[in-house]
Short mmCIF file of C-alpha atoms and ligand atoms in Angstrom, two decimals:
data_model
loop_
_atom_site.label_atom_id
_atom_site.label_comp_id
_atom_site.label_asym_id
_atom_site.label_seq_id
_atom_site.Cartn_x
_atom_site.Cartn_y
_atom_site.Cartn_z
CA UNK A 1 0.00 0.00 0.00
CA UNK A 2 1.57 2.86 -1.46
CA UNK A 3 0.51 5.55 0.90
CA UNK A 4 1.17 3.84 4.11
CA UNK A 5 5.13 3.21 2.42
CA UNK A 6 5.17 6.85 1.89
CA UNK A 7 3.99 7.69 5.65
CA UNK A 8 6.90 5.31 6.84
CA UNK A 9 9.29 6.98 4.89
CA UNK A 10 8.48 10.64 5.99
CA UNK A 11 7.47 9.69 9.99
CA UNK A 12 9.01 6.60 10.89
CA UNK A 13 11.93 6.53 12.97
CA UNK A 14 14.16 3.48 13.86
CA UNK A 15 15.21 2.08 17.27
CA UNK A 16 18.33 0.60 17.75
CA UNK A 17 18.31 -1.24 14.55
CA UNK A 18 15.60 -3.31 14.87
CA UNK A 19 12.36 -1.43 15.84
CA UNK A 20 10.45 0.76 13.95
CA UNK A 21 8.88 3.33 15.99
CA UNK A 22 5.57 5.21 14.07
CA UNK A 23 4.11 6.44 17.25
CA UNK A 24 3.05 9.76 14.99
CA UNK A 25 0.01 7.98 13.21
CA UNK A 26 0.32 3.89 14.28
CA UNK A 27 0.98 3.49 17.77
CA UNK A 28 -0.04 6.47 19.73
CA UNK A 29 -1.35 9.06 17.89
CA UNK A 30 -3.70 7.62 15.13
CA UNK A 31 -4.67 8.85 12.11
CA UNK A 32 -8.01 8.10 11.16
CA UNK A 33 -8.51 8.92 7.53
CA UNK A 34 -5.55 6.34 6.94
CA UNK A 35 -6.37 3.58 8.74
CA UNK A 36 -9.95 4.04 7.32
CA UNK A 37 -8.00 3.02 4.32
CA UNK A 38 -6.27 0.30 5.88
CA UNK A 39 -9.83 -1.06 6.02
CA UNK A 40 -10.85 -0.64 2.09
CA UNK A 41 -7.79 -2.40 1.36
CA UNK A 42 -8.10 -5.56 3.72
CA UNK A 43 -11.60 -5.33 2.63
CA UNK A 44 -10.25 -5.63 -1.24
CA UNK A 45 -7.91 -8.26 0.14
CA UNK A 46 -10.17 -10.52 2.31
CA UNK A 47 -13.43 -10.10 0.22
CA UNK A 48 -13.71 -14.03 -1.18
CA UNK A 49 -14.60 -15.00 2.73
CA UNK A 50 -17.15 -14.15 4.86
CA UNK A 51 -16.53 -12.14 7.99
CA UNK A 52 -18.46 -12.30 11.35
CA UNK A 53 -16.01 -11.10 13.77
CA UNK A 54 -12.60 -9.07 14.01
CA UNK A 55 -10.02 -10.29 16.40
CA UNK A 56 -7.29 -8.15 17.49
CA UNK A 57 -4.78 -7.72 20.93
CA UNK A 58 -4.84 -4.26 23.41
CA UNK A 59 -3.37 -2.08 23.03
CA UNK A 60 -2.35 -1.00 19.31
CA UNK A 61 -4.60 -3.09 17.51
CA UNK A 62 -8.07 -1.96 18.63
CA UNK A 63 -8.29 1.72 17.15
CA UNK A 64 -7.05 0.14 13.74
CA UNK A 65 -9.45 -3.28 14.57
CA UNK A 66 -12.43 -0.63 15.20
CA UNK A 67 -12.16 1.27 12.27
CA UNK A 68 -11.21 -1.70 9.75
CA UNK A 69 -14.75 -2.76 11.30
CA UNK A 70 -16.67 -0.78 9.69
CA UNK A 71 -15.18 -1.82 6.26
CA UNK A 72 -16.87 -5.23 6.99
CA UNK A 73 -20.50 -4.68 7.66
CA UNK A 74 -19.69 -3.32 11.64
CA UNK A 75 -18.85 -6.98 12.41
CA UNK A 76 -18.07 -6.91 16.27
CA UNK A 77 -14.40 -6.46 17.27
CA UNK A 78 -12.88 -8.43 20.33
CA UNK A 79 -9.48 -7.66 21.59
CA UNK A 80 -7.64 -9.93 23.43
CA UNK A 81 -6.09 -8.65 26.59
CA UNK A 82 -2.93 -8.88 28.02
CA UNK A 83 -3.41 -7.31 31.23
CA UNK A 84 -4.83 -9.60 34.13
CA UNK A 85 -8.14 -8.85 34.48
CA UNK A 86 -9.79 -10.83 37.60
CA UNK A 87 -13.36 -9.58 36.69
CA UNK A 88 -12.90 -12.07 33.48
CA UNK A 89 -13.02 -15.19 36.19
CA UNK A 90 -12.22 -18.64 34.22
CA UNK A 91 -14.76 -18.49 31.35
CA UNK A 92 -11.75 -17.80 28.96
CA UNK A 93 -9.74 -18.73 26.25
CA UNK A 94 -5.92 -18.25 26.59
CA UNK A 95 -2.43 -18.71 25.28
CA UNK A 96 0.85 -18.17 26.34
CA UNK A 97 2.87 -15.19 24.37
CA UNK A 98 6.30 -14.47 24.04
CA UNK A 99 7.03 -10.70 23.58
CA UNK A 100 10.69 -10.53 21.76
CA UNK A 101 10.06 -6.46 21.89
CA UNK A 102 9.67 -6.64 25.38
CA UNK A 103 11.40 -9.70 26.31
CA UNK A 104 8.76 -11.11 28.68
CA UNK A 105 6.35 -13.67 28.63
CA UNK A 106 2.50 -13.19 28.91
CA UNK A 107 -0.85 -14.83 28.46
CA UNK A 108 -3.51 -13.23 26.03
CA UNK A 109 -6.98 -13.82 27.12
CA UNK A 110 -10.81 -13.81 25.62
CA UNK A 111 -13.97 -14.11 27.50
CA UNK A 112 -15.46 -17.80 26.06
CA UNK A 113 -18.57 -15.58 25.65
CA UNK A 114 -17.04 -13.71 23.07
CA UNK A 115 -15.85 -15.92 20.46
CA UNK A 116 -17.99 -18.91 19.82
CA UNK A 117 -18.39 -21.93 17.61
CA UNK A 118 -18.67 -21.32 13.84
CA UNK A 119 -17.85 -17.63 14.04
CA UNK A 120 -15.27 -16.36 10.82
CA UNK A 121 -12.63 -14.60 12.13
CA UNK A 122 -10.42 -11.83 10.84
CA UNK A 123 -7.37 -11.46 12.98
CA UNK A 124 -6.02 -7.55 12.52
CA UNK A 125 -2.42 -6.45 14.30
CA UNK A 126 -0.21 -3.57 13.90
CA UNK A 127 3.12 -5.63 13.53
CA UNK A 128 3.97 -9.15 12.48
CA UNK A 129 7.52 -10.02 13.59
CA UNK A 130 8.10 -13.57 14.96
CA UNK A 131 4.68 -13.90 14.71
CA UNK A 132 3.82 -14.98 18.77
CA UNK A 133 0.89 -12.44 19.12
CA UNK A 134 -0.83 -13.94 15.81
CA UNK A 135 -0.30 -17.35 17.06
CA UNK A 136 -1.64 -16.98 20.46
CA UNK A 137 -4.71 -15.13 18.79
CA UNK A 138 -5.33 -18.21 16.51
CA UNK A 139 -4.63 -20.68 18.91
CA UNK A 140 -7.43 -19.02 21.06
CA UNK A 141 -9.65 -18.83 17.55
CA UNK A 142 -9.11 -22.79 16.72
CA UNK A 143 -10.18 -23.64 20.80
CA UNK A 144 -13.42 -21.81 20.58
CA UNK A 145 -13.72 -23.86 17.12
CA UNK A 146 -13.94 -20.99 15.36
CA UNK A 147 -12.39 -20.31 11.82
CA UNK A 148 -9.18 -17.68 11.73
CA UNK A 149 -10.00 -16.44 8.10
CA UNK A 150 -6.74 -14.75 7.90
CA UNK A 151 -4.29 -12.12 9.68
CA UNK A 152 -4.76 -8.83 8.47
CA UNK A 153 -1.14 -6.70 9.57
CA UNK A 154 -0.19 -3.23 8.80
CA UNK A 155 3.07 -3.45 9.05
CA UNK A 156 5.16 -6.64 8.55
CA UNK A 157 9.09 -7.01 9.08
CA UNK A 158 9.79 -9.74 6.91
CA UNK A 159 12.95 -10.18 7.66
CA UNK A 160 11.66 -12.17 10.68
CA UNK A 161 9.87 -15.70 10.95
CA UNK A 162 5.85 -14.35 11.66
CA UNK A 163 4.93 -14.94 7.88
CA UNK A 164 6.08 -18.64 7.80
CA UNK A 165 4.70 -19.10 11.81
CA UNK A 166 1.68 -18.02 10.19
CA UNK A 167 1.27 -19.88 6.97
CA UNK A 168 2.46 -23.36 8.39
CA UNK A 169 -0.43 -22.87 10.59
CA UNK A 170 -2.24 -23.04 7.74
CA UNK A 171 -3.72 -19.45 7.90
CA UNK A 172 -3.08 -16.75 5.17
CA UNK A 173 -1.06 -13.56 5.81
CA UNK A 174 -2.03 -10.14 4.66
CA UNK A 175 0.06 -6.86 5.54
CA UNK A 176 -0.12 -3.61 3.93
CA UNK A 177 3.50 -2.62 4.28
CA UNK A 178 6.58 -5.67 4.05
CA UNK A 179 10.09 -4.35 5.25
CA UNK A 180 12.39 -6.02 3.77
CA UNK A 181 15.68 -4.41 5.97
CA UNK A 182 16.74 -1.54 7.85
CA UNK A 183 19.87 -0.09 7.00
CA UNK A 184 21.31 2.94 8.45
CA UNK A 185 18.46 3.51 10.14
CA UNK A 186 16.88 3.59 6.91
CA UNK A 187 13.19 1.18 6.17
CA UNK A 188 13.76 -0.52 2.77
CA UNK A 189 10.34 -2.22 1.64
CA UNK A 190 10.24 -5.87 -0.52
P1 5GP B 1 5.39 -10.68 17.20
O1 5GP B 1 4.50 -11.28 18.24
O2 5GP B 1 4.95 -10.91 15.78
O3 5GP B 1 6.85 -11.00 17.42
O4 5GP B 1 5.34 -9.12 17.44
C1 5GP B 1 4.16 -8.43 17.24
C2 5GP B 1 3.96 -7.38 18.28
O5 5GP B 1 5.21 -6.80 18.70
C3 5GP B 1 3.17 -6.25 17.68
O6 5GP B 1 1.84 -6.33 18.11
C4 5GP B 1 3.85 -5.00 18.17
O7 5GP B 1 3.18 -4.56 19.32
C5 5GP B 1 5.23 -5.40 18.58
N1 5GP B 1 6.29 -5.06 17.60
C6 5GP B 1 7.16 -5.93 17.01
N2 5GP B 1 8.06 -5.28 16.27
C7 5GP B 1 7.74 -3.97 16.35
C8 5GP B 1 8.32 -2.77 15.77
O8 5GP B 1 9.31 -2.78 15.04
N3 5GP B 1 7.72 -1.61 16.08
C9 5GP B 1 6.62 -1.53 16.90
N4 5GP B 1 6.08 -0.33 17.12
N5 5GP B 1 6.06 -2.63 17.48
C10 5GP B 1 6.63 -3.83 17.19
#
């Protein structure tokens, strides 16, 4: 997606080599208009399969989960916490994360009442890197006996594993933006 590319280019700023940091419009500010385009083009992208519910993890993904909603008939969006919340009791679905960013391990957690039996699910995420968020999401998915139509990621690094985590799992991988490298603190795309 050419404009997001060009946004990456003129805002993005990288961290010691490895992390990209696009807190301007991704990650803390947000900028509407484009991720209201993020959602025509995962729309264009995951059009051959019906959608009934969007799937994403606090924080990053649920302003760009909410609006990509609305690009698929205002299915319902879920998002998967991280934090322990107590009030959730044991009706849920986890799995067991491994943050490489953050170098900690964590579990990601859905009230059972939230994703059910049959339901077509379109997993959305900021970042694919090695890929442990999107697996814990679709692990969660496959126990409710659900159906993870796809990942839907802004930005991927694919210079790192998540793709092929992804795909062996048998699930298909869209992202708006591939790096290939960063050099000099440079973002070359594939
Ligand atoms: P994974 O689980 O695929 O290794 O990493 C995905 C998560 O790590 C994303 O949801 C994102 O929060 C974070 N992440 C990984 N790499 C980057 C990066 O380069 N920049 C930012 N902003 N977040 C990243």
């Amino acid at each position: 997606m050419e404009l997001l590319k060009k946004r990456i280019l003129e805002d993005g700023v990288v961290l010691n080599g490895n992390i990209l940091k696009v807190d301007s419009f991704l990650n803390h500010q947000m900028d509407v208009a484009l991720f209201n385009e993020f959602g025509k083009e995962f729309k264009r992208r995951f059009s051959d399969t019906k959608v009934t519910k969007i799937l994403t993890i606090e924080a990053s993904g649920i302003g760009i989960a909410t609006i990509v909603a609305q690009h698929f008939d205002n299915v319902p969006v879920v998002f998967a916490k991280k934090v322990d919340d107590s009030k959730l009791g044991n009706n849920v679905y986890q799995s067991y994360v491994h943050s490489f960013t953050k170098n900690k391990d964590y579990f990601v957690r859905v009230s059972k009442d939230f994703v059910n039996e049959g339901d077509q699910i379109l997993i959305i995420d900021d970042f694919l890197a090695n890929g442990c968020a999107a697996k814990g999401l679709i692990d969660i998915v496959r126990q409710a006996n659900a159906n993870p139509i796809g990942v839907g990621i802004v930005i991927e690094k694919g210079f790192q594993p998540g793709r092929e985590v992804i795909e062996n799992l048998d699930v298909k991988v869209e992202s708006l933006a591939i790096i290939d490298r960063f050099e000099n603190n440079q973002v070359y795309f594939k």
